[in-house]
Short mmCIF file of C-alpha atoms and ligand atoms in Angstrom, two decimals:
data_model
loop_
_atom_site.label_atom_id
_atom_site.label_comp_id
_atom_site.label_asym_id
_atom_site.label_seq_id
_atom_site.Cartn_x
_atom_site.Cartn_y
_atom_site.Cartn_z
CA UNK H 160 -22.85 44.36 -50.09
CA UNK H 161 -21.07 42.99 -53.14
CA UNK H 162 -19.05 39.77 -53.15
CA UNK H 163 -15.29 40.16 -53.65
CA UNK H 164 -13.21 37.52 -55.42
CA UNK H 165 -9.73 37.16 -56.83
CA UNK H 166 -8.89 35.07 -59.88
CA UNK H 167 -6.15 34.46 -62.45
CA UNK H 168 -8.36 32.46 -64.80
CA UNK H 169 -10.25 33.46 -67.93
CA UNK H 170 -12.71 36.31 -67.51
CA UNK H 171 -16.21 34.99 -66.93
CA UNK H 172 -17.92 38.33 -66.32
CA UNK H 173 -19.56 40.35 -69.05
CA UNK H 174 -17.74 43.47 -67.96
CA UNK H 175 -13.97 44.01 -67.86
CA UNK H 176 -12.37 47.05 -66.22
CA UNK H 177 -8.91 48.13 -67.41
CA UNK H 178 -6.71 51.15 -66.70
CA UNK H 179 -6.07 54.04 -69.07
CA UNK H 180 -3.18 56.47 -68.71
CA UNK H 181 -1.98 59.59 -70.46
CA UNK H 182 1.49 59.23 -71.97
CA UNK H 183 2.24 62.81 -73.01
CA UNK H 184 0.80 66.31 -73.06
CA UNK H 185 -0.46 65.88 -76.63
CA UNK H 186 -3.28 63.52 -75.73
CA UNK H 187 -1.31 60.28 -76.03
CA UNK H 188 -2.89 57.40 -74.12
CA UNK H 189 -1.97 53.86 -73.18
CA UNK H 190 -3.93 50.93 -71.78
CA UNK H 191 -2.81 49.42 -68.47
CA UNK H 192 -4.33 45.94 -68.37
CA UNK H 193 -2.34 44.55 -65.44
CA UNK H 194 -1.80 40.81 -65.71
CA UNK H 195 -4.17 40.45 -68.64
CA UNK H 196 -2.97 39.99 -72.23
CA UNK H 197 -4.99 42.31 -74.44
CA UNK H 198 -4.69 43.18 -78.11
CA UNK H 199 -4.85 46.94 -77.67
CA UNK H 200 -4.32 48.26 -81.22
CA UNK H 201 -7.88 48.73 -82.47
CA UNK H 202 -9.17 49.53 -78.98
CA UNK H 203 -6.66 52.35 -78.61
CA UNK H 204 -7.77 54.08 -81.78
CA UNK H 205 -11.41 53.75 -80.69
CA UNK H 206 -10.51 55.29 -77.33
CA UNK H 207 -8.77 58.18 -79.09
CA UNK H 208 -11.90 58.68 -81.22
CA UNK H 209 -13.97 58.72 -78.04
CA UNK H 210 -11.80 61.53 -76.68
CA UNK H 211 -10.48 59.48 -73.76
CA UNK H 212 -7.51 61.09 -71.99
CA UNK H 213 -6.74 58.72 -69.10
CA UNK H 214 -7.10 61.35 -66.42
CA UNK H 215 -8.25 60.37 -62.95
CA UNK H 216 -12.00 59.88 -62.47
CA UNK H 217 -12.55 59.58 -66.24
CA UNK H 218 -14.56 56.53 -67.28
CA UNK H 219 -14.83 55.42 -70.93
CA UNK H 220 -17.01 52.48 -71.95
CA UNK H 221 -16.59 50.49 -75.19
CA UNK H 222 -18.48 47.45 -76.47
CA UNK H 223 -16.19 44.42 -76.29
CA UNK H 224 -15.82 41.30 -78.40
CA UNK H 225 -14.87 38.65 -75.78
CA UNK H 226 -16.73 40.54 -73.07
CA UNK H 227 -19.88 42.60 -73.48
CA UNK H 228 -18.41 45.80 -72.12
CA UNK H 229 -14.90 47.20 -71.71
CA UNK H 230 -14.57 49.93 -69.10
CA UNK H 231 -11.49 52.13 -69.00
CA UNK H 232 -10.75 53.96 -65.78
CA UNK H 233 -8.29 56.86 -65.68
CA UNK H 234 -5.01 56.44 -63.80
CA UNK H 235 -3.52 59.83 -64.66
CA UNK H 236 0.03 60.06 -65.99
CA UNK H 237 1.68 56.84 -67.12
CA UNK H 238 4.07 55.47 -64.57
CA UNK H 239 6.04 52.30 -63.81
CA UNK H 240 4.05 51.92 -60.60
CA UNK H 241 0.87 53.61 -59.39
CA UNK H 242 0.24 54.66 -55.81
CA UNK H 243 -2.17 52.54 -53.83
CA UNK H 244 -4.54 55.49 -53.63
CA UNK H 245 -4.46 55.98 -57.43
CA UNK H 246 -5.45 52.34 -57.86
CA UNK H 247 -8.08 52.52 -55.12
CA UNK H 248 -9.70 55.61 -56.66
CA UNK H 249 -9.57 54.31 -60.24
CA UNK H 250 -11.19 51.03 -59.18
CA UNK H 251 -13.78 52.94 -57.15
CA UNK H 252 -14.70 55.28 -60.01
CA UNK H 253 -15.23 52.29 -62.27
CA UNK H 254 -17.38 50.39 -59.84
CA UNK H 255 -19.52 53.50 -59.26
CA UNK H 256 -19.95 53.85 -63.02
CA UNK H 257 -21.00 50.20 -63.23
CA UNK H 258 -24.12 50.46 -61.09
CA UNK H 259 -26.83 48.54 -62.93
CA UNK H 260 -24.44 45.74 -63.98
CA UNK H 261 -24.22 42.60 -61.93
CA UNK H 262 -20.60 41.46 -62.18
CA UNK H 263 -17.27 42.90 -63.33
CA UNK H 264 -13.66 41.78 -63.47
CA UNK H 265 -11.01 44.38 -62.66
CA UNK H 266 -7.57 44.09 -64.25
CA UNK H 267 -5.51 47.13 -63.26
CA UNK H 268 -1.71 47.55 -63.07
CA UNK H 269 -1.29 45.95 -59.64
CA UNK H 270 1.89 43.91 -59.27
CA UNK H 271 2.42 43.61 -55.55
CA UNK H 272 0.01 42.14 -53.05
CA UNK H 273 -0.58 45.58 -51.53
CA UNK H 274 -1.50 46.95 -54.95
CA UNK H 275 -3.93 44.10 -55.58
CA UNK H 276 -5.45 44.77 -52.16
CA UNK H 277 -5.86 48.47 -53.04
CA UNK H 278 -7.78 47.57 -56.22
CA UNK H 279 -10.05 45.22 -54.28
CA UNK H 280 -10.67 47.82 -51.60
CA UNK H 281 -11.38 50.66 -54.02
CA UNK H 282 -13.70 48.54 -56.16
CA UNK H 283 -15.65 47.40 -53.10
CA UNK H 284 -15.83 50.90 -51.57
CA UNK H 285 -17.21 52.29 -54.85
CA UNK H 286 -20.03 49.74 -55.04
CA UNK H 287 -22.18 51.47 -52.43
CA UNK H 288 -25.70 52.77 -52.56
CA UNK H 289 -28.18 53.98 -49.96
CA UNK H 290 -31.76 53.29 -50.99
CA UNK H 291 -33.37 52.39 -47.66
CA UNK H 292 -35.64 55.42 -47.69
CA UNK H 293 -36.64 55.41 -51.34
CA UNK H 294 -40.24 54.47 -51.92
CA UNK H 295 -41.76 54.86 -55.36
CA UNK H 296 -38.35 55.71 -56.91
CA UNK H 297 -36.54 52.67 -55.53
CA UNK H 298 -36.69 50.78 -58.81
CA UNK H 299 -35.43 53.72 -60.87
CA UNK H 300 -32.21 53.40 -58.98
CA UNK H 301 -29.48 51.21 -60.45
CA UNK H 302 -28.17 48.65 -57.97
CA UNK H 303 -24.42 48.53 -57.32
CA UNK H 304 -22.25 45.68 -58.65
CA UNK H 305 -23.08 42.38 -56.98
CA UNK H 306 -19.83 40.59 -57.75
CA UNK H 307 -16.36 42.08 -58.08
CA UNK H 308 -13.50 39.92 -59.31
CA UNK H 309 -9.94 41.19 -59.13
CA UNK H 310 -7.77 39.67 -61.82
CA UNK H 311 -4.19 38.93 -60.71
CA UNK H 312 -1.50 36.30 -61.16
CA UNK H 313 -1.13 36.33 -57.37
CA UNK H 314 -4.67 34.96 -57.03
CA UNK H 315 -3.71 31.51 -55.76
CA UNK H 316 -1.53 32.74 -52.88
CA UNK H 317 -2.96 32.57 -49.38
CA UNK H 318 -1.87 36.17 -48.76
CA UNK H 319 -3.87 37.40 -51.76
CA UNK H 320 -6.96 35.61 -50.51
CA UNK H 321 -6.45 37.13 -47.04
CA UNK H 322 -6.11 40.60 -48.44
CA UNK H 323 -9.37 40.22 -50.34
CA UNK H 324 -11.07 39.11 -47.12
CA UNK H 325 -9.61 42.18 -45.40
CA UNK H 326 -10.86 44.47 -48.18
CA UNK H 327 -14.34 42.99 -47.81
CA UNK H 328 -14.31 43.66 -44.06
CA UNK H 329 -13.12 47.25 -44.61
CA UNK H 330 -15.89 47.78 -47.17
CA UNK H 331 -18.58 46.20 -44.99
CA UNK H 332 -17.82 48.45 -42.01
CA UNK H 333 -17.30 51.54 -44.17
CA UNK H 334 -20.80 50.86 -45.53
CA UNK H 335 -22.05 50.67 -41.95
CA UNK H 336 -20.53 54.08 -41.14
CA UNK H 337 -22.00 55.57 -44.34
CA UNK H 338 -25.44 54.03 -43.68
CA UNK H 339 -25.51 55.44 -40.14
CA UNK H 340 -24.52 58.91 -41.38
CA UNK H 341 -27.04 58.86 -44.24
CA UNK H 342 -29.89 57.72 -41.99
CA UNK H 343 -31.98 60.78 -41.11
CA UNK H 344 -32.36 61.83 -37.45
CA UNK H 345 -36.04 60.80 -37.60
CA UNK H 346 -34.72 57.23 -37.86
CA UNK H 347 -31.43 57.52 -35.98
CA UNK H 348 -31.78 58.69 -32.39
CA UNK H 349 -29.25 58.08 -29.60
CA UNK H 350 -31.31 55.07 -28.53
CA UNK H 351 -31.73 53.58 -32.02
CA UNK H 352 -28.00 54.11 -32.69
CA UNK H 353 -27.18 51.86 -29.71
CA UNK H 354 -29.74 49.26 -30.84
CA UNK H 355 -28.40 49.15 -34.39
CA UNK H 356 -24.85 48.67 -33.06
CA UNK H 357 -25.98 45.99 -30.62
CA UNK H 358 -27.39 44.07 -33.58
CA UNK H 359 -24.11 44.46 -35.52
CA UNK H 360 -22.06 43.30 -32.52
CA UNK H 361 -24.32 40.25 -32.29
CA UNK H 362 -24.00 39.39 -35.98
CA UNK H 363 -20.21 39.78 -35.71
CA UNK H 364 -20.21 36.97 -33.12
CA UNK H 365 -20.59 38.99 -29.91
CA UNK H 366 -18.76 37.56 -26.89
CA UNK H 367 -17.48 34.64 -29.02
CA UNK H 368 -15.52 37.19 -31.06
CA UNK H 369 -14.24 39.01 -27.96
CA UNK H 370 -16.81 41.81 -28.24
CA UNK H 371 -18.69 43.30 -25.29
CA UNK H 372 -21.27 46.04 -25.39
CA UNK H 373 -22.56 48.29 -22.63
CA UNK H 374 -25.19 51.04 -22.88
CA UNK H 375 -26.00 53.80 -20.39
CA UNK H 376 -29.49 55.34 -20.53
CA UNK H 377 -30.33 58.90 -19.44
CA UNK H 378 -31.10 57.91 -15.84
CA UNK H 379 -27.79 56.12 -15.41
CA UNK H 380 -25.93 58.95 -17.12
CA UNK H 381 -27.46 61.47 -14.74
CA UNK H 382 -26.87 59.34 -11.65
CA UNK H 383 -23.24 58.69 -12.59
CA UNK H 384 -22.35 62.31 -13.32
CA UNK H 385 -22.15 62.56 -17.11
CA UNK H 386 -23.02 66.25 -17.13
CA UNK H 387 -21.78 66.85 -20.66
CA UNK H 388 -23.93 64.20 -22.33
CA UNK H 389 -26.95 65.12 -20.18
CA UNK H 390 -26.45 68.87 -20.71
CA UNK H 391 -26.38 68.49 -24.49
CA UNK H 392 -29.20 65.92 -24.65
CA UNK H 393 -31.66 67.45 -22.18
CA UNK H 394 -33.39 69.65 -24.75
CA UNK H 395 -34.49 66.70 -26.83
CA UNK H 396 -37.41 64.29 -26.60
CA UNK H 397 -34.94 61.62 -27.75
CA UNK H 398 -32.86 61.02 -24.61
CA UNK H 399 -29.06 60.65 -24.73
CA UNK H 400 -27.03 57.45 -24.41
CA UNK H 401 -23.47 56.32 -23.90
CA UNK H 402 -22.40 53.31 -25.95
CA UNK H 403 -19.31 51.29 -25.08
CA UNK H 404 -18.03 48.46 -27.27
CA UNK H 405 -14.87 46.64 -26.27
CA UNK H 406 -12.82 44.04 -28.05
CA UNK H 407 -10.37 41.74 -26.28
CA UNK H 408 -8.20 39.51 -28.47
CA UNK H 409 -7.64 35.83 -27.67
CA UNK H 410 -3.92 36.13 -26.90
CA UNK H 411 -2.04 38.85 -25.03
CA UNK H 412 -2.83 42.18 -26.67
CA UNK H 413 0.12 44.05 -28.21
CA UNK H 414 -1.53 47.39 -27.38
CA UNK H 415 -4.67 48.78 -25.81
CA UNK H 416 -6.33 51.81 -27.39
CA UNK H 417 -9.45 53.77 -26.51
CA UNK H 418 -11.47 55.39 -29.30
CA UNK H 419 -14.00 58.12 -28.47
CA UNK H 420 -16.40 59.36 -31.17
CA UNK H 421 -18.71 62.38 -31.20
CA UNK H 422 -22.27 61.12 -31.54
CA UNK H 423 -24.64 64.04 -32.07
CA UNK H 424 -27.49 62.42 -34.01
CA UNK H 425 -28.61 65.91 -35.05
CA UNK H 426 -27.02 69.27 -34.26
CA UNK H 427 -29.51 72.14 -34.52
CA UNK H 428 -27.13 74.29 -32.48
CA UNK H 429 -29.54 74.10 -29.53
CA UNK H 430 -30.59 77.53 -28.25
CA UNK H 431 -27.79 78.95 -30.43
CA UNK H 432 -29.92 77.72 -33.34
CA UNK H 433 -28.06 77.27 -36.60
CA UNK H 434 -29.33 78.99 -39.76
CA UNK H 435 -31.76 76.85 -41.78
CA UNK H 436 -29.56 76.92 -44.87
CA UNK H 437 -27.33 73.86 -44.67
CA UNK H 438 -28.64 72.59 -41.34
CA UNK H 439 -29.61 69.31 -42.98
CA UNK H 440 -25.91 68.36 -43.15
CA UNK H 441 -25.94 68.15 -39.34
CA UNK H 442 -27.40 64.66 -39.58
CA UNK H 443 -23.73 63.77 -40.13
CA UNK H 444 -22.71 65.03 -36.67
CA UNK H 445 -22.51 61.45 -35.38
CA UNK H 446 -19.82 60.46 -37.93
CA UNK H 447 -17.13 60.10 -35.25
CA UNK H 448 -19.31 57.80 -33.15
CA UNK H 449 -20.14 55.72 -36.24
CA UNK H 450 -16.46 55.46 -37.22
CA UNK H 451 -15.18 54.34 -33.80
CA UNK H 452 -18.05 51.90 -33.21
CA UNK H 453 -17.66 50.30 -36.64
CA UNK H 454 -13.85 50.25 -36.32
CA UNK H 455 -13.82 48.20 -33.13
CA UNK H 456 -16.15 45.61 -34.68
CA UNK H 457 -14.05 45.49 -37.87
CA UNK H 458 -10.92 44.99 -35.73
CA UNK H 459 -12.65 42.09 -33.94
CA UNK H 460 -13.75 40.56 -37.24
CA UNK H 461 -10.12 40.72 -38.44
CA UNK H 462 -9.04 39.13 -35.12
CA UNK H 463 -6.30 41.72 -34.64
CA UNK H 464 -4.04 41.38 -31.66
CA UNK H 465 -4.98 44.65 -29.95
CA UNK H 466 -7.48 45.52 -27.25
CA UNK H 467 -9.89 48.31 -28.19
CA UNK H 468 -12.40 50.19 -26.09
CA UNK H 469 -14.72 52.36 -28.14
CA UNK H 470 -16.91 55.01 -26.55
CA UNK H 471 -19.74 56.83 -28.27
CA UNK H 472 -21.45 59.60 -26.28
CA UNK H 473 -24.77 60.08 -28.11
CA UNK H 474 -27.18 63.01 -27.87
CA UNK H 475 -29.48 65.13 -29.99
CA UNK H 476 -28.78 68.88 -29.70
CA UNK H 477 -32.20 70.56 -29.75
CA UNK H 478 -33.64 73.93 -28.67
CA UNK H 479 -36.51 73.68 -26.20
CA UNK H 480 -37.65 74.80 -22.76
CA UNK H 481 -35.48 72.09 -21.25
CA UNK H 482 -32.38 72.84 -23.34
CA UNK H 483 -29.13 74.07 -21.78
CA UNK H 484 -29.05 77.90 -21.76
CA UNK H 485 -26.03 80.04 -22.57
CA UNK H 486 -24.44 80.70 -19.14
CA UNK H 487 -25.58 77.37 -17.65
CA UNK H 488 -22.84 75.45 -15.85
CA UNK H 489 -22.49 71.69 -16.22
CA UNK H 490 -20.21 69.20 -14.47
CA UNK H 491 -18.24 66.81 -16.67
CA UNK H 492 -17.64 63.19 -15.55
CA UNK H 493 -14.82 63.42 -13.00
CA UNK H 494 -15.81 66.82 -11.60
CA UNK H 495 -14.59 69.63 -13.88
CA UNK H 496 -17.19 72.36 -14.41
CA UNK H 497 -17.89 74.05 -17.75
CA UNK H 498 -19.76 77.27 -18.41
CA UNK H 499 -21.79 76.68 -21.57
CA UNK H 500 -21.49 80.03 -23.32
CA UNK H 501 -22.55 78.56 -26.65
CA UNK H 502 -24.81 75.48 -26.80
CA UNK H 503 -23.69 74.96 -30.41
CA UNK H 504 -20.21 74.04 -29.13
CA UNK H 505 -21.75 70.79 -27.89
CA UNK H 506 -19.42 68.18 -29.36
CA UNK H 507 -16.61 69.02 -26.94
CA UNK H 508 -19.02 68.63 -24.01
CA UNK H 509 -20.07 65.07 -24.85
CA UNK H 510 -16.48 64.20 -25.79
CA UNK H 511 -15.20 65.52 -22.44
CA UNK H 512 -17.46 63.00 -20.68
CA UNK H 513 -16.38 60.28 -23.12
CA UNK H 514 -12.67 61.00 -22.74
CA UNK H 515 -12.88 61.10 -18.94
CA UNK H 516 -14.85 57.86 -18.77
CA UNK H 517 -12.49 56.13 -21.21
CA UNK H 518 -9.52 57.02 -19.01
CA UNK H 519 -11.23 55.88 -15.81
CA UNK H 520 -11.21 52.21 -16.82
CA UNK H 521 -8.87 49.99 -14.82
CA UNK H 522 -6.99 48.81 -17.91
CA UNK H 523 -3.89 50.83 -18.73
CA UNK H 524 -4.17 52.47 -22.15
CA UNK H 525 -1.34 52.90 -24.68
CA UNK H 526 -3.21 55.67 -26.46
CA UNK H 527 -6.54 57.41 -26.83
CA UNK H 528 -8.03 58.80 -30.05
CA UNK H 529 -11.10 60.97 -30.36
CA UNK H 530 -12.88 61.37 -33.69
CA UNK H 531 -15.31 64.23 -34.22
CA UNK H 532 -17.09 66.49 -36.69
CA UNK H 533 -16.09 69.19 -34.25
CA UNK H 534 -15.67 72.58 -35.92
CA UNK H 535 -16.63 74.59 -38.98
CA UNK H 536 -13.15 76.08 -38.58
CA UNK H 537 -11.69 72.71 -39.65
CA UNK H 538 -13.47 73.01 -43.00
CA UNK H 539 -12.31 76.62 -43.42
CA UNK H 540 -8.70 75.64 -42.69
CA UNK H 541 -8.34 72.36 -44.59
CA UNK H 542 -11.33 72.07 -46.90
CA UNK H 543 -13.68 69.18 -47.35
CA UNK H 544 -11.24 66.38 -48.09
CA UNK H 545 -8.46 66.79 -45.53
CA UNK H 546 -8.99 66.08 -41.84
CA UNK H 547 -6.95 67.51 -38.96
CA UNK H 548 -4.84 65.73 -36.34
CA UNK H 549 -3.99 67.40 -33.02
CA UNK H 550 -1.98 65.72 -30.30
CA UNK H 551 -0.07 65.81 -27.03
CA UNK H 552 2.45 63.28 -28.37
CA UNK H 553 4.43 63.90 -31.56
CA UNK H 554 5.45 60.29 -32.06
CA UNK H 555 1.87 58.97 -31.83
CA UNK H 556 0.77 61.63 -34.31
CA UNK H 557 3.62 60.84 -36.73
CA UNK H 558 2.76 57.13 -36.58
CA UNK H 559 -0.90 57.85 -37.21
CA UNK H 560 -0.17 60.18 -40.13
CA UNK H 561 2.00 57.50 -41.75
CA UNK H 562 -0.78 54.93 -41.35
CA UNK H 563 -3.43 57.32 -42.71
CA UNK H 564 -1.31 58.15 -45.76
CA UNK H 565 -0.84 54.45 -46.40
CA UNK H 566 -4.55 53.72 -46.41
CA UNK H 567 -5.40 56.74 -48.53
CA UNK H 568 -7.07 58.92 -45.90
CA UNK H 569 -5.94 62.55 -46.01
CA UNK H 570 -5.00 63.89 -42.57
CA UNK H 571 -2.82 66.90 -41.74
CA UNK H 572 -1.14 67.88 -38.44
CA UNK H 573 -2.39 70.99 -36.64
CA UNK H 574 -0.88 72.66 -33.55
CA UNK H 575 -2.37 73.24 -30.10
CA UNK H 576 -0.81 76.63 -29.27
CA UNK H 577 -0.69 77.12 -25.50
CA UNK H 578 -1.44 80.86 -25.75
CA UNK H 579 -4.96 80.15 -27.06
CA UNK H 580 -5.87 78.21 -23.92
CA UNK H 581 -6.46 81.35 -21.83
CA UNK H 582 -9.38 82.28 -24.07
CA UNK H 583 -11.26 79.29 -22.60
CA UNK H 584 -11.00 80.63 -19.03
CA UNK H 585 -14.37 81.32 -17.41
CA UNK H 586 -15.04 83.87 -14.64
CA UNK H 587 -17.43 81.44 -12.91
CA UNK H 588 -16.47 77.82 -13.82
CA UNK H 589 -13.30 75.76 -14.40
CA UNK H 590 -13.51 76.59 -18.10
CA UNK H 591 -15.89 77.87 -20.77
CA UNK H 592 -16.95 75.89 -23.83
CA UNK H 593 -15.89 78.58 -26.34
CA UNK H 594 -12.81 80.80 -26.64
CA UNK H 595 -11.13 82.78 -29.43
CA UNK H 596 -13.05 82.55 -32.70
CA UNK H 597 -9.80 82.79 -34.68
CA UNK H 598 -8.17 79.38 -34.72
CA UNK H 599 -11.47 77.82 -33.62
CA UNK H 600 -10.37 74.30 -34.55
CA UNK H 601 -7.31 74.60 -32.31
CA UNK H 602 -9.31 76.15 -29.45
CA UNK H 603 -11.68 73.16 -29.58
CA UNK H 604 -8.64 70.86 -29.47
CA UNK H 605 -7.27 72.75 -26.46
CA UNK H 606 -10.63 72.37 -24.69
CA UNK H 607 -10.42 68.57 -25.13
CA UNK H 608 -6.78 68.55 -24.01
CA UNK H 609 -7.99 69.67 -20.57
CA UNK H 610 -9.73 66.28 -20.27
CA UNK H 611 -6.75 64.10 -21.20
CA UNK H 612 -4.02 62.89 -18.86
CA UNK H 613 -0.86 64.62 -20.21
CA UNK H 614 1.05 61.32 -19.84
CA UNK H 615 -1.34 59.44 -22.13
CA UNK H 616 -0.63 59.68 -25.89
CA UNK H 617 -3.73 61.32 -27.39
CA UNK H 618 -4.92 62.20 -30.88
CA UNK H 619 -7.82 64.47 -31.70
CA UNK H 620 -9.15 63.95 -35.25
CA UNK H 621 -11.40 66.75 -36.52
CA UNK H 622 -13.24 65.28 -39.53
CA UNK H 623 -15.93 68.01 -39.88
CA UNK H 624 -15.45 68.46 -43.65
CA UNK H 625 -14.40 65.00 -44.88
CA UNK H 626 -17.07 63.02 -43.00
CA UNK H 627 -19.88 64.08 -45.32
CA UNK H 628 -19.63 64.70 -49.06
CA UNK H 629 -22.09 67.39 -50.16
CA UNK H 630 -20.39 67.79 -53.55
CA UNK H 631 -20.07 65.32 -56.43
CA UNK H 632 -19.02 61.70 -55.94
CA UNK H 633 -15.35 60.99 -56.79
CA UNK H 634 -13.13 57.91 -56.82
CA UNK H 635 -14.59 55.45 -54.30
CA UNK H 636 -16.32 58.28 -52.35
CA UNK H 637 -20.09 58.59 -52.75
CA UNK H 638 -22.31 61.58 -51.98
CA UNK H 639 -23.26 61.71 -48.28
CA UNK H 640 -21.45 59.82 -45.53
CA UNK H 641 -17.91 58.88 -46.56
CA UNK H 642 -16.73 56.62 -43.73
CA UNK H 643 -13.56 58.63 -43.17
CA UNK H 644 -11.30 57.57 -40.25
CA UNK H 645 -12.42 53.93 -40.22
CA UNK H 646 -9.57 52.71 -42.42
CA UNK H 647 -6.93 54.60 -40.45
CA UNK H 648 -8.21 53.30 -37.11
CA UNK H 649 -8.27 49.70 -38.34
CA UNK H 650 -4.86 49.98 -40.01
CA UNK H 651 -3.35 51.53 -36.87
CA UNK H 652 -4.59 48.51 -34.91
CA UNK H 653 -3.16 46.18 -37.57
CA UNK H 654 0.26 47.72 -37.24
CA UNK H 655 0.32 47.92 -33.43
N1 BES G 780 -21.13 70.08 -35.62
C1 BES G 780 -20.60 71.40 -35.63
C2 BES G 780 -19.34 71.51 -36.49
C3 BES G 780 -19.48 71.29 -37.97
C4 BES G 780 -19.62 72.35 -38.83
C5 BES G 780 -19.42 70.01 -38.48
C6 BES G 780 -19.70 72.14 -40.19
C7 BES G 780 -19.51 69.78 -39.84
C8 BES G 780 -19.65 70.83 -40.70
C9 BES G 780 -20.24 71.84 -34.21
O1 BES G 780 -21.01 71.30 -33.19
C10 BES G 780 -20.40 73.31 -34.13
O2 BES G 780 -21.51 73.77 -34.24
N2 BES G 780 -19.30 74.00 -33.92
C11 BES G 780 -19.30 75.43 -33.82
C12 BES G 780 -18.42 75.81 -32.65
C13 BES G 780 -18.47 77.27 -32.29
C14 BES G 780 -19.84 77.59 -31.71
C15 BES G 780 -17.39 77.57 -31.30
C16 BES G 780 -18.73 75.99 -35.12
O3 BES G 780 -17.80 75.41 -35.66
O4 BES G 780 -19.27 76.98 -35.60
MN1 MN G 781 -22.78 72.48 -32.81
ZN1 ZN G 782 -21.91 69.47 -33.59
#
């Protein structure tokens, strides 16, 4: 993880990152150097010669005179102010392009504290790499930036320093989510997921920081009636787990939220085996569990004044002689029965247990949020960069959408139409685990709704597409695990 700093002094690094914008449709460009005084004349004509346009995700490198390397990152159309997300992405693109260098100073057009924070966050989020499993090719891989310095006149203020600390915490736990997603299922089982998180809780201060961790093994899960987690996990040699991490702040908590994340360490589809083509992406099916578990630890590290209970039901969905068969009936925690018509609709089964358990705790909740790579229908509806929000409470959803927009995570509201619920009726159990194929994302949401107290504000976040980037890297987003949902969860807690 790179070190983040803020400074208003002379640039000490060999690399300086500045913004570049387009000023008109005829290829006009302008440099946006933020609080840094730069003689732009000769540089501008060199940039024109290089064919630089200033569009987003464009990186142009020039040799410098005071610094070794000048790096121009595209901000799009010239504007008096740039959105936080434009700054975040531009900083992220530049830090990705700077892998192999050790230190860089970023001077982008950030006037307010929030803008400076966005630059810091984007730069840090872009400086990620995942090389744990490289052997002989490890050294061919350029290491990400080790030191990132954000240049700003606000550097000496306490608030600026705090926002850089916050950005570093966001980056650290986003890296954790990405690492967990990128780790193959050979090395990330339900059991090893809990052990990795136990180690992170410990290094974040454990009980001293208000964090508590509890883990259920397969025997306890069976004895205590977690039929969803057991039913999904019983086909695998890697037994299921339930992971609970709670954070209690020092003072009286402003709010208490429960987070529940889908933790399928690999989804083969079970006996409804998925086609081989693309199955490898199902190592990302624990993205929700990773996001909620990392979020609660990040919230503790930021000492936010909210109580959080995170729940991660973890299982590996495998086909075998012990796997759940289509037509089997399982009993979810709390007593509802489900006819498993399709073992590939497994996420909702483990989440049903998780949601029920989360609501059974004696502490009164102000809201509950589940996060899941739940349906292929989500990707069909919204694509790979926009996640869905479904809810039983409009106000909670509106608040969440505002928070998500502010931290640069794309979420969009989706309905839960009552008429689709009947398709989940079963002739033999309380409900079936699949219904209408059309509107499959909404049907999955309606299934979960059956396991939520209607009085309790609830959000269901379907992140199936955005959790895992199988295309090219862009902005601060690498290939592979993205870490989506972590920033929104942490920011929601900040604003509670
Ligand atoms: N993990 C998948 C959903 C998924 C698909 C996530 C693509 C990320 C990318 C989920 O468990 C699943 O298999 N869902 C089925 C449900 C269907 C059987 C009702 C689906 O979407 O096809
Ligand atoms: Mn599945
Ligand atoms: Zn799944």
